[in-house]
C-alpha cells in the first residue's frame, strides 16, 4: 500500500509539473517560424535526396549542414540540395572539435568551407559542430574565417558563456532540456499539443529542429506527416541564413 501511495504521489507531482509548464510556456505567440536542418555526412549516402523530395513537395526551405567528406564524395547531390536549400559546414571529417588542438580545429573548419564552397559555387556562411558540442576557441575561428553564424546545440564552456561579437548564434529547440533531433516524432506523434507547448523557445515564436538523413528516412511517412501538420498551421519555414539576415537587418 505504501509503495502504491508513493507511485500515485509521484504521478500527481508529474501532472502538476506539466500543468505548470503549460501555463508558463503554452500561450499563443502568434506567427511561428520554423527552422529545419539536416546534419549530413558520408553515412547518409543518397538519403538527402529523399528528404528533399518531401521538402520540395511542400515548398519548405531547409538547411543542410554537410561535412567536407560528404561534399567530396557526393558533389552532385550537394549541388542538387543547394538548388532550393541552404548549405552549411559540418567540419571536414566529423571530428569532435572539443578534443582537437586549435590548429586541428582550424583545419577541420577551413577545409570543410573550401571544399563545400567549391562544390556549390558560392560562399558558405553557416556552421554546426559535430557531436552537438562547440567551444569558445572554435567559435572564434569561425568568426575569423568569415562565417555569419553558428548553429551548434551545446556550448561546452558553461551556461553563462560570453558571446563572440560578429557571429550569430542560432539555437536548437529543446524538449524538457533535450535538444530536438530525430526522435522528435516519438513525442510529437503521441502528444503533439503537449510537445509544442513545452518547447524551450516557443515563447519567441521560433522552433528549430535537427535531423540526420539516414535516421529520419526510416520514418519518412511520419516525417512527411510532421511537415504536413506544420504547413496546415501556416508556420513560416526559413533557412538559418535568412533568419540571421532578418535579425541583422533589424
Coordinates of N, CA and C in Angstrom, one line a residue:
X1 N 0.8 -1.2 0.0 CA 0.0 0.0 0.0 C 0.9 1.3 0.0
X2 N 1.9 1.3 0.8 CA 2.8 2.4 0.9 C 3.5 2.7 -0.4
X3 N 3.9 1.6 -1.1 CA 4.5 1.7 -2.4 C 3.5 2.3 -3.4
X4 N 2.3 1.9 -3.4 CA 1.3 2.4 -4.3 C 1.0 3.9 -4.1
X5 N 1.0 4.3 -2.8 CA 0.8 5.7 -2.4 C 1.9 6.5 -3.0
X6 N 3.2 6.0 -2.9 CA 4.3 6.8 -3.4 C 4.2 7.0 -4.9
X7 N 3.8 5.9 -5.6 CA 3.6 5.9 -7.1 C 2.6 7.0 -7.4
X8 N 1.5 6.9 -6.8 CA 0.4 7.9 -7.1 C 0.8 9.3 -6.8
X9 N 1.6 9.5 -5.7 CA 2.1 10.8 -5.3 C 3.0 11.3 -6.4
X10 N 3.9 10.4 -6.9 CA 4.8 10.8 -7.9 C 4.1 11.2 -9.2
X11 N 3.1 10.4 -9.6 CA 2.3 10.7 -10.8 C 1.6 12.0 -10.6
X12 N 1.1 12.3 -9.5 CA 0.4 13.6 -9.2 C 1.3 14.8 -9.4
X13 N 2.5 14.6 -8.8 CA 3.5 15.7 -8.9 C 3.9 15.9 -10.3
X14 N 4.0 14.8 -11.1 CA 4.4 15.0 -12.5 C 3.3 15.7 -13.3
X15 N 2.1 15.5 -13.0 CA 1.0 16.2 -13.6 C 1.0 17.6 -13.2
X16 N 1.3 17.9 -12.0 CA 1.4 19.3 -11.5 C 2.5 20.1 -12.3
X17 N 3.6 19.4 -12.4 CA 4.7 20.0 -13.1 C 4.4 20.3 -14.6
X18 N 3.7 19.3 -15.3 CA 3.3 19.5 -16.7 C 2.4 20.7 -16.8
X19 N 1.4 20.7 -15.8 CA 0.4 21.8 -15.9 C 1.1 23.2 -15.7
X20 N 2.1 23.2 -14.8 CA 2.8 24.5 -14.6 C 3.6 24.9 -15.8
X21 N 4.2 23.9 -16.4 CA 5.0 24.2 -17.7 C 4.0 24.8 -18.7
X22 N 2.9 24.1 -18.9 CA 1.9 24.5 -19.9 C 1.4 25.9 -19.6
X23 N 1.2 26.2 -18.4 CA 0.7 27.6 -18.0 C 1.7 28.6 -18.3
X24 N 3.0 28.3 -18.1 CA 4.1 29.3 -18.3 C 4.4 29.5 -19.7
X25 N 4.5 28.3 -20.5 CA 5.0 28.4 -21.8 C 4.0 28.1 -22.9
X26 N 2.8 27.8 -22.6 CA 1.9 27.4 -23.6 C 1.1 28.4 -24.3
X27 N 1.3 29.7 -24.0 CA 0.4 30.7 -24.6 C 0.7 30.9 -26.1
X28 N -0.2 31.4 -26.8 CA -0.1 31.7 -28.2 C 0.9 32.8 -28.5
X29 N 1.8 32.5 -29.4 CA 2.9 33.5 -29.7 C 2.6 34.2 -31.1
X30 N 1.5 33.9 -31.7 CA 1.3 34.5 -33.0 C 2.0 33.8 -34.1
X31 N 2.7 34.5 -34.9 CA 3.4 33.9 -36.0 C 4.5 32.9 -35.6
X32 N 4.6 31.8 -36.2 CA 5.6 30.8 -35.8 C 6.6 30.6 -37.0
X33 N 7.9 30.7 -36.7 CA 8.9 30.5 -37.6 C 9.6 29.2 -37.3
X34 N 9.8 28.3 -38.3 CA 10.4 27.0 -38.1 C 11.6 26.9 -39.0
X35 N 12.7 26.4 -38.3 CA 14.0 26.1 -38.9 C 14.1 24.5 -39.0
X36 N 14.3 24.0 -40.1 CA 14.6 22.6 -40.3 C 16.0 22.4 -40.8
X37 N 16.8 21.6 -40.1 CA 18.2 21.4 -40.5 C 18.6 19.9 -40.5
X38 N 19.5 19.6 -41.4 CA 19.9 18.2 -41.6 C 21.4 18.1 -41.5
X39 N 21.9 17.4 -40.5 CA 23.4 17.2 -40.4 C 23.8 16.0 -41.3
X40 N 24.6 16.3 -42.3 CA 24.8 15.3 -43.3 C 26.3 14.9 -43.5
X41 N 26.5 13.6 -43.4 CA 27.9 13.0 -43.5 C 27.8 11.8 -44.4
X42 N 29.0 11.2 -44.8 CA 29.0 10.1 -45.7 C 28.1 9.0 -45.4
X43 N 27.8 8.7 -44.2 CA 26.9 7.6 -43.8 C 25.5 7.8 -44.4
X44 N 25.2 9.0 -44.7 CA 23.8 9.3 -45.2 C 23.6 9.0 -46.6
X45 N 24.7 8.7 -47.4 CA 24.6 8.3 -48.8 C 23.7 9.2 -49.6
X46 N 22.7 8.6 -50.3 CA 21.8 9.4 -51.1 C 20.5 9.7 -50.4
X47 N 20.4 9.4 -49.1 CA 19.1 9.7 -48.4 C 18.7 11.2 -48.4
X48 N 19.6 12.1 -48.5 CA 19.2 13.5 -48.5 C 18.3 13.8 -49.7
X49 N 18.5 13.1 -50.8 CA 17.6 13.3 -52.0 C 16.2 13.0 -51.7
X50 N 16.0 11.9 -50.9 CA 14.6 11.5 -50.5 C 14.0 12.6 -49.5
X51 N 14.8 13.1 -48.7 CA 14.4 14.2 -47.8 C 13.9 15.4 -48.6
X52 N 14.7 15.8 -49.5 CA 14.4 16.9 -50.4 C 13.1 16.7 -51.1
X53 N 12.8 15.5 -51.5 CA 11.6 15.3 -52.2 C 10.4 15.7 -51.4
X54 N 10.4 15.4 -50.1 CA 9.4 15.7 -49.2 C 9.3 17.2 -49.0
X55 N 10.5 17.8 -48.7 CA 10.6 19.3 -48.5 C 10.0 20.1 -49.7
X56 N 10.5 19.7 -50.9 CA 10.1 20.4 -52.1 C 8.6 20.2 -52.4
X57 N 8.1 19.0 -52.1 CA 6.7 18.8 -52.3 C 5.8 19.7 -51.5
X58 N 6.3 20.2 -50.4 CA 5.5 21.1 -49.5 C 6.0 22.5 -49.6
X59 N 7.0 22.8 -50.5 CA 7.5 24.1 -50.6 C 8.2 24.6 -49.4
X60 N 8.9 23.7 -48.7 CA 9.6 24.0 -47.4 C 11.1 24.2 -47.6
X61 N 11.6 25.3 -47.1 CA 13.0 25.7 -47.1 C 13.7 25.1 -45.9
X62 N 14.9 24.6 -46.1 CA 15.7 24.0 -45.0 C 17.2 24.3 -45.2
X63 N 17.9 23.8 -44.2 CA 19.4 24.0 -44.2 C 20.1 22.6 -44.0
X64 N 21.0 22.3 -44.9 CA 21.8 21.1 -44.8 C 23.2 21.4 -44.4
X65 N 23.6 21.0 -43.2 CA 25.0 21.1 -42.8 C 25.8 19.9 -43.2
X66 N 26.7 20.0 -44.2 CA 27.3 18.9 -44.7 C 28.8 18.9 -44.4
X67 N 29.4 17.7 -44.2 CA 30.8 17.6 -44.0 C 31.5 17.7 -45.3
X68 N 32.8 18.1 -45.2 CA 33.6 18.2 -46.4 C 33.7 16.9 -47.1
X69 N 33.8 15.8 -46.3 CA 34.0 14.5 -46.9 C 32.7 14.1 -47.7
X70 N 31.5 14.5 -47.2 CA 30.3 14.2 -47.9 C 30.3 15.0 -49.2
X71 N 30.7 16.3 -49.2 CA 30.7 17.1 -50.4 C 31.7 16.5 -51.4
X72 N 32.8 16.0 -50.9 CA 33.8 15.5 -51.8 C 33.3 14.1 -52.4
X73 N 32.6 13.3 -51.6 CA 32.1 12.0 -52.1 C 30.9 12.1 -53.0
X74 N 30.0 13.1 -52.6 CA 28.7 13.2 -53.3 C 28.5 14.6 -53.8
X75 N 29.4 15.1 -54.6 CA 29.3 16.5 -55.1 C 28.0 16.8 -55.8
X76 N 27.5 15.9 -56.6 CA 26.3 16.2 -57.4 C 25.1 16.2 -56.5
X77 N 25.1 15.5 -55.5 CA 23.9 15.5 -54.5 C 24.0 16.9 -53.8
X78 N 25.1 17.3 -53.4 CA 25.2 18.6 -52.7 C 24.8 19.7 -53.6
X79 N 25.2 19.7 -54.9 CA 24.8 20.7 -55.8 C 23.2 20.7 -56.0
X80 N 22.6 19.5 -56.0 CA 21.2 19.4 -56.1 C 20.5 20.0 -54.8
X81 N 21.1 19.7 -53.7 CA 20.5 20.2 -52.4 C 20.5 21.8 -52.5
X82 N 21.6 22.3 -53.0 CA 21.9 23.7 -53.0 C 20.9 24.5 -53.9
X83 N 20.2 23.8 -54.8 CA 19.3 24.5 -55.7 C 18.2 25.1 -55.0
X84 N 17.7 24.5 -53.9 CA 16.5 25.0 -53.2 C 16.7 25.2 -51.7
X85 N 17.9 24.9 -51.2 CA 18.1 24.9 -49.8 C 19.5 25.5 -49.5
X86 N 19.6 25.9 -48.2 CA 20.9 26.4 -47.8 C 21.9 25.3 -47.5
X87 N 23.2 25.5 -47.8 CA 24.2 24.5 -47.4 C 25.1 25.2 -46.4
X88 N 25.4 24.5 -45.3 CA 26.3 25.0 -44.3 C 27.4 23.9 -44.1
X89 N 28.4 24.3 -43.2 CA 29.5 23.4 -42.9 C 29.3 22.6 -41.7
X90 N 29.8 21.4 -41.7 CA 29.7 20.5 -40.5 C 31.1 19.9 -40.2
X91 N 32.1 20.6 -40.4 CA 33.5 20.2 -40.3 C 33.9 19.3 -41.5
X92 N 35.1 19.0 -41.7 CA 35.5 18.2 -42.8 C 35.3 16.7 -42.6
X93 N 35.7 16.2 -41.4 CA 35.6 14.8 -41.2 C 34.8 14.4 -40.0
X94 N 34.0 15.3 -39.5 CA 33.1 15.0 -38.4 C 33.8 14.6 -37.1
X95 N 34.9 15.3 -36.8 CA 35.7 15.0 -35.6 C 35.1 16.0 -34.5
X96 N 35.3 15.5 -33.2 CA 34.8 16.3 -32.1 C 35.8 17.5 -31.9
X97 N 35.3 18.7 -32.2 CA 36.1 19.9 -32.1 C 36.7 20.1 -30.7
X98 N 35.9 19.7 -29.7 CA 36.4 19.9 -28.3 C 37.6 19.1 -27.9
X99 N 37.9 18.1 -28.7 CA 39.1 17.2 -28.5 C 40.3 17.6 -29.3
X100 N 40.2 18.6 -30.1 CA 41.3 19.0 -31.1 C 42.1 20.2 -30.6
X101 N 43.3 20.3 -31.1 CA 44.1 21.5 -30.9 C 43.5 22.6 -31.7
X102 N 44.0 23.8 -31.4 CA 43.5 25.0 -32.2 C 43.8 24.8 -33.7
X103 N 45.0 24.4 -34.0 CA 45.4 24.2 -35.3 C 44.5 23.1 -36.0
X104 N 44.2 22.0 -35.3 CA 43.4 21.0 -35.9 C 42.0 21.5 -36.1
X105 N 41.5 22.3 -35.2 CA 40.1 22.8 -35.4 C 40.1 23.7 -36.6
X106 N 41.0 24.5 -36.8 CA 41.0 25.4 -38.0 C 41.1 24.6 -39.3
X107 N 41.9 23.6 -39.3 CA 42.0 22.7 -40.5 C 40.6 22.1 -40.8
X108 N 40.0 21.6 -39.8 CA 38.6 20.9 -40.0 C 37.6 21.9 -40.5
X109 N 37.7 23.1 -40.0 CA 36.7 24.2 -40.4 C 37.0 24.7 -41.7
X110 N 38.2 25.1 -41.9 CA 38.6 25.8 -43.2 C 38.5 24.8 -44.4
X111 N 39.0 23.6 -44.2 CA 39.0 22.6 -45.2 C 37.6 22.3 -45.7
X112 N 36.7 22.2 -44.7 CA 35.2 22.0 -45.0 C 34.7 23.2 -45.8
X113 N 34.9 24.4 -45.3 CA 34.4 25.5 -46.0 C 34.9 25.6 -47.5
X114 N 36.2 25.4 -47.7 CA 36.7 25.4 -49.0 C 36.2 24.4 -49.9
X115 N 36.0 23.1 -49.4 CA 35.5 22.0 -50.2 C 34.1 22.3 -50.6
X116 N 33.2 22.6 -49.6 CA 31.8 22.8 -49.9 C 31.6 24.0 -50.8
X117 N 32.3 25.1 -50.5 CA 32.2 26.3 -51.4 C 32.5 26.0 -52.8
X118 N 33.5 25.2 -53.0 CA 33.9 24.8 -54.4 C 32.8 24.0 -55.1
X119 N 32.2 23.1 -54.3 CA 31.1 22.2 -54.9 C 29.9 23.0 -55.3
X120 N 29.5 23.9 -54.4 CA 28.2 24.6 -54.6 C 28.4 25.9 -55.4
X121 N 29.7 26.3 -55.6 CA 30.0 27.5 -56.3 C 29.5 28.8 -55.7
X122 N 29.6 28.8 -54.4 CA 29.3 30.0 -53.6 C 29.8 30.0 -52.2
X123 N 29.7 31.1 -51.5 CA 30.3 31.2 -50.2 C 29.4 30.5 -49.1
X124 N 30.0 29.9 -48.2 CA 29.3 29.2 -47.1 C 29.4 30.0 -45.8
X125 N 28.2 30.3 -45.3 CA 28.2 31.3 -44.1 C 27.8 30.6 -42.8
X126 N 27.2 29.4 -42.8 CA 26.7 28.8 -41.6 C 27.5 27.6 -41.2
X127 N 27.5 27.3 -39.9 CA 28.3 26.2 -39.3 C 27.5 25.5 -38.2
X128 N 27.7 24.2 -38.1 CA 27.3 23.4 -37.0 C 28.3 22.4 -36.6
X129 N 28.7 22.3 -35.4 CA 29.7 21.4 -34.9 C 29.2 20.0 -34.8
X130 N 30.0 18.9 -35.1 CA 29.6 17.5 -34.9 C 29.4 17.2 -33.5
X131 N 28.7 16.2 -33.2 CA 28.5 15.7 -31.8 C 27.9 16.7 -30.9
X132 N 27.2 17.7 -31.4 CA 26.5 18.7 -30.7 C 27.3 19.8 -30.1
X133 N 28.6 19.6 -29.8 CA 29.4 20.5 -29.0 C 30.3 21.4 -29.7
X134 N 30.4 22.6 -29.3 CA 31.4 23.6 -29.8 C 32.0 24.3 -28.6
X135 N 33.2 24.8 -28.7 CA 33.8 25.6 -27.7 C 34.1 27.0 -28.1
X136 N 34.5 27.8 -27.2 CA 34.7 29.2 -27.5 C 35.9 29.4 -28.5
X137 N 36.9 28.6 -28.4 CA 38.0 28.7 -29.3 C 37.6 28.5 -30.8
X138 N 36.7 27.5 -31.0 CA 36.2 27.1 -32.3 C 35.3 28.3 -32.8
X139 N 34.5 28.9 -32.0 CA 33.7 30.0 -32.4 C 34.5 31.2 -32.8
X140 N 35.6 31.4 -32.2 CA 36.4 32.5 -32.5 C 37.1 32.2 -33.9
X141 N 37.4 31.0 -34.2 CA 37.9 30.6 -35.5 C 36.8 30.8 -36.6
X142 N 35.6 30.5 -36.3 CA 34.5 30.7 -37.2 C 34.4 32.2 -37.6
X143 N 34.5 33.0 -36.6 CA 34.4 34.5 -36.8 C 35.6 34.9 -37.7
X144 N 36.8 34.4 -37.4 CA 38.0 34.8 -38.1 C 37.9 34.3 -39.6
X145 N 37.2 33.2 -39.8 CA 37.2 32.7 -41.2 C 35.9 33.2 -41.9
X146 N 35.2 34.1 -41.4 CA 34.2 34.8 -42.1 C 32.8 34.1 -42.1
X147 N 32.6 33.3 -41.1 CA 31.2 32.7 -41.0 C 30.3 33.7 -40.4
X148 N 29.0 33.6 -40.8 CA 28.0 34.5 -40.2 C 27.4 34.0 -39.0
X149 N 27.3 32.7 -38.8 CA 26.6 32.2 -37.6 C 27.0 30.8 -37.3
X150 N 26.8 30.4 -36.0 CA 27.0 29.0 -35.6 C 25.6 28.5 -35.1
X151 N 25.3 27.2 -35.4 CA 24.1 26.6 -35.0 C 24.3 25.3 -34.2
X152 N 25.3 25.3 -33.5 CA 25.6 24.1 -32.6 C 24.7 24.1 -31.4
X153 N 24.2 22.9 -31.1 CA 23.2 22.8 -30.0 C 23.8 23.1 -28.6
X154 N 25.1 22.7 -28.3 CA 25.6 22.8 -27.0 C 27.0 23.6 -27.0
X155 N 27.1 24.6 -26.2 CA 28.3 25.3 -26.0 C 29.0 24.7 -24.7
X156 N 30.3 24.3 -24.8 CA 30.9 23.5 -23.8 C 31.6 24.2 -22.7
X157 N 31.4 25.6 -22.7 CA 32.1 26.3 -21.6 C 31.2 26.9 -20.6
X158 N 30.0 26.2 -20.4 CA 29.2 26.6 -19.4 C 27.9 27.3 -19.8
X159 N 27.0 27.5 -18.9 CA 25.7 28.1 -19.2 C 25.8 29.5 -19.5
X160 N 26.6 30.2 -18.7 CA 26.7 31.7 -18.9 C 28.0 32.0 -19.7
X161 N 28.0 31.7 -21.0 CA 29.1 31.9 -21.8 C 29.2 33.2 -22.5
X162 N 30.4 33.8 -22.8 CA 30.5 35.0 -23.5 C 30.2 34.9 -24.9
X163 N 29.5 35.8 -25.5 CA 29.2 35.7 -27.0 C 30.4 36.1 -27.8
X164 N 30.4 35.8 -29.0 CA 31.5 36.1 -29.9 C 31.0 37.2 -30.8
X165 N 31.5 38.4 -30.7 CA 31.0 39.5 -31.5 C 31.1 39.2 -33.0
X166 N 30.1 39.6 -33.7 CA 30.1 39.4 -35.1 C 29.7 38.0 -35.6
X167 N 29.4 37.1 -34.7 CA 29.0 35.8 -35.1 C 27.6 35.5 -34.5
X168 N 26.6 35.3 -35.4 CA 25.3 35.0 -35.0 C 25.2 33.6 -34.4
X169 N 24.2 33.4 -33.5 CA 24.0 32.1 -32.9 C 22.6 31.7 -33.0
X170 N 22.4 30.5 -33.7 CA 21.0 30.0 -33.9 C 20.8 28.8 -33.0
X171 N 20.0 29.0 -32.1 CA 19.8 27.9 -31.1 C 18.9 26.8 -31.6
X172 N 19.1 25.6 -31.1 CA 18.2 24.4 -31.4 C 17.2 24.3 -30.3
X173 N 15.9 24.1 -30.7 CA 14.9 23.9 -29.7 C 15.1 22.7 -28.9
X174 N 14.6 22.7 -27.6 CA 14.7 21.5 -26.8 C 13.4 21.2 -26.2
X175 N 13.2 19.9 -25.9 CA 12.0 19.4 -25.2 C 12.4 19.0 -23.8
X176 N 12.0 19.7 -22.8 CA 12.4 19.5 -21.5 C 13.9 19.3 -21.4
X177 N 14.6 20.3 -21.9 CA 16.1 20.4 -21.9 C 16.8 19.5 -22.8
X178 N 16.1 18.6 -23.6 CA 16.8 17.7 -24.5 C 16.7 18.3 -25.9
X179 N 17.9 18.6 -26.6 CA 17.8 19.1 -28.0 C 17.0 18.3 -28.9
X180 N 16.2 18.9 -29.7 CA 15.3 18.2 -30.6 C 16.0 17.6 -31.8
X181 N 16.1 16.3 -31.9 CA 16.7 15.6 -33.0 C 15.7 14.7 -33.7
X182 N 16.2 13.5 -34.2 CA 15.4 12.6 -35.0 C 14.3 12.0 -34.2
X183 N 14.4 11.9 -32.9 CA 13.4 11.3 -32.1 C 12.2 12.2 -31.9
X184 N 12.1 13.3 -32.5 CA 11.0 14.3 -32.4 C 9.7 13.7 -32.6
X185 N 9.5 12.7 -33.5 CA 8.2 12.2 -33.8 C 7.7 11.3 -32.7
X186 N 8.6 10.8 -31.8 CA 8.1 10.0 -30.7 C 7.3 10.8 -29.8
X187 N 7.7 12.0 -29.5 CA 6.9 12.9 -28.7 C 5.7 13.5 -29.5
X188 N 6.1 14.0 -30.7 CA 5.1 14.7 -31.5 C 3.9 13.9 -31.8
X189 N 4.1 12.6 -32.3 CA 3.0 11.8 -32.7 C 2.1 11.3 -31.6
X190 N 2.7 11.3 -30.4 CA 1.9 10.8 -29.2 C 1.2 11.9 -28.5
X191 N 1.9 13.0 -28.3 CA 1.3 14.2 -27.6 C 1.6 15.5 -28.3
X192 N 1.1 15.7 -29.5 CA 1.5 16.9 -30.2 C 1.2 18.2 -29.4
X193 N 0.1 18.3 -28.8 CA -0.3 19.6 -28.0 C 0.7 19.8 -26.9
X194 N 1.0 18.8 -26.1 CA 2.0 19.0 -25.0 C 3.4 19.3 -25.6
X195 N 3.7 18.5 -26.6 CA 5.1 18.7 -27.2 C 5.3 20.1 -27.6
X196 N 4.4 20.7 -28.4 CA 4.7 22.1 -28.9 C 4.6 23.1 -27.7
X197 N 3.8 22.8 -26.7 CA 3.7 23.7 -25.6 C 4.9 23.9 -24.8
X198 N 5.8 22.9 -24.7 CA 6.9 23.0 -23.8 C 8.2 23.1 -24.5
X199 N 8.2 23.5 -25.8 CA 9.5 23.8 -26.5 C 10.2 24.9 -25.8
X200 N 11.5 24.8 -25.7 CA 12.3 25.8 -25.0 C 12.2 27.2 -25.5
X201 N 12.0 27.4 -26.8 CA 11.9 28.7 -27.3 C 10.6 29.0 -28.0
X202 N 9.5 28.3 -27.6 CA 8.2 28.5 -28.1 C 7.7 29.9 -27.9
X203 N 8.1 30.5 -26.8 CA 7.6 31.9 -26.5 C 8.1 32.9 -27.4
X204 N 9.2 32.6 -28.1 CA 9.8 33.6 -29.1 C 9.1 33.4 -30.5
X205 N 8.3 32.4 -30.6 CA 7.8 32.1 -31.9 C 8.7 31.4 -32.9
X206 N 9.9 30.9 -32.4 CA 10.9 30.3 -33.2 C 11.0 28.8 -32.8
X207 N 11.0 27.9 -33.7 CA 11.2 26.5 -33.5 C 12.3 26.0 -34.4
X208 N 13.3 25.3 -33.8 CA 14.4 24.8 -34.6 C 14.7 23.3 -34.4
X209 N 14.6 22.5 -35.4 CA 14.7 21.1 -35.3 C 15.9 20.5 -36.1
X210 N 16.6 19.5 -35.6 CA 17.7 18.9 -36.2 C 17.5 17.5 -36.5
X211 N 17.8 17.1 -37.8 CA 17.6 15.7 -38.2 C 18.9 15.2 -38.8
X212 N 19.0 13.8 -38.9 CA 20.1 13.2 -39.6 C 19.4 12.3 -40.7
X213 N 19.7 12.6 -42.0 CA 19.0 11.9 -43.0 C 18.9 10.4 -42.9
X214 N 20.0 9.7 -42.6 CA 19.9 8.3 -42.5 C 19.0 7.8 -41.4
X215 N 18.7 8.6 -40.4 CA 17.9 8.2 -39.3 C 16.4 8.6 -39.6
X216 N 16.2 9.8 -40.1 CA 14.8 10.3 -40.3 C 14.2 9.6 -41.4
X217 N 15.0 9.1 -42.4 CA 14.4 8.4 -43.6 C 13.7 7.1 -43.2
X218 N 14.1 6.5 -42.0 CA 13.5 5.3 -41.5 C 12.0 5.6 -41.2
X219 N 11.7 6.8 -40.9 CA 10.3 7.2 -40.5 C 9.8 8.3 -41.5
X220 N 10.1 8.0 -42.8 CA 9.7 9.0 -43.8 C 8.3 9.4 -43.8
X221 N 7.4 8.5 -43.6 CA 5.9 8.8 -43.6 C 5.6 9.7 -42.4
X222 N 6.2 9.4 -41.3 CA 5.9 10.3 -40.1 C 6.5 11.6 -40.3
X223 N 7.7 11.7 -40.9 CA 8.3 12.9 -41.1 C 7.5 13.8 -42.0
X224 N 6.9 13.2 -43.1 CA 6.1 13.9 -44.0 C 4.8 14.4 -43.3
X225 N 4.3 13.6 -42.4 CA 3.1 13.9 -41.6 C 3.4 15.1 -40.7
X226 N 4.6 15.1 -40.2 CA 5.0 16.2 -39.3 C 5.1 17.5 -40.1
X227 N 5.7 17.5 -41.3 CA 5.8 18.7 -42.2 C 4.4 19.1 -42.6
X228 N 3.5 18.1 -43.0 CA 2.2 18.5 -43.4 C 1.4 19.2 -42.3
X229 N 1.5 18.7 -41.0 CA 0.8 19.3 -39.9 C 1.3 20.7 -39.7
X230 N 2.6 21.0 -39.8 CA 3.1 22.3 -39.6 C 2.6 23.2 -40.8
X231 N 2.6 22.7 -42.0 CA 2.1 23.5 -43.1 C 0.6 23.9 -42.9
X232 N -0.2 23.0 -42.3 CA -1.6 23.4 -42.0 C -1.7 24.5 -41.0
X233 N -0.7 24.6 -40.2 CA -0.7 25.6 -39.1 C -0.1 26.9 -39.7
X234 N 0.2 27.0 -40.9 CA 0.7 28.2 -41.6 C 2.0 28.7 -40.9
X235 N 2.9 27.9 -40.5 CA 4.1 28.3 -40.0 C 5.0 28.8 -41.1
X236 N 6.0 29.6 -40.8 CA 6.9 30.2 -41.8 C 8.2 29.4 -41.7
X237 N 8.5 28.6 -42.8 CA 9.7 27.9 -42.9 C 10.8 28.8 -43.5
X238 N 12.0 28.9 -42.9 CA 13.1 29.7 -43.5 C 14.4 29.0 -43.2
X239 N 15.4 29.3 -43.9 CA 16.7 28.8 -43.7 C 17.4 29.5 -42.6
X240 N 18.5 29.0 -42.0 CA 19.2 29.6 -41.0 C 19.8 31.0 -41.4
X241 N 20.4 31.0 -42.6 CA 21.0 32.3 -43.0 C 19.9 33.4 -43.2
X242 N 18.7 33.0 -43.7 CA 17.7 34.0 -43.8 C 17.2 34.5 -42.5
X243 N 17.2 33.7 -41.5 CA 16.9 34.1 -40.1 C 17.9 35.1 -39.6
X244 N 19.2 34.7 -39.8 CA 20.3 35.6 -39.3 C 20.2 36.9 -40.0
X245 N 20.0 36.9 -41.3 CA 20.0 38.1 -42.1 C 18.8 39.0 -41.7
X246 N 17.7 38.3 -41.4 CA 16.5 39.1 -41.0 C 16.7 39.8 -39.7
X247 N 17.4 39.2 -38.7 CA 17.7 39.9 -37.5 C 18.8 41.0 -37.6
X248 N 19.8 40.7 -38.5 CA 20.8 41.7 -38.7 C 20.2 42.9 -39.4
X249 N 19.2 42.7 -40.2 CA 18.6 43.8 -40.9 C 17.6 44.6 -40.1
X250 N 17.4 44.2 -38.9 CA 16.6 44.9 -38.0 C 15.1 44.4 -38.1

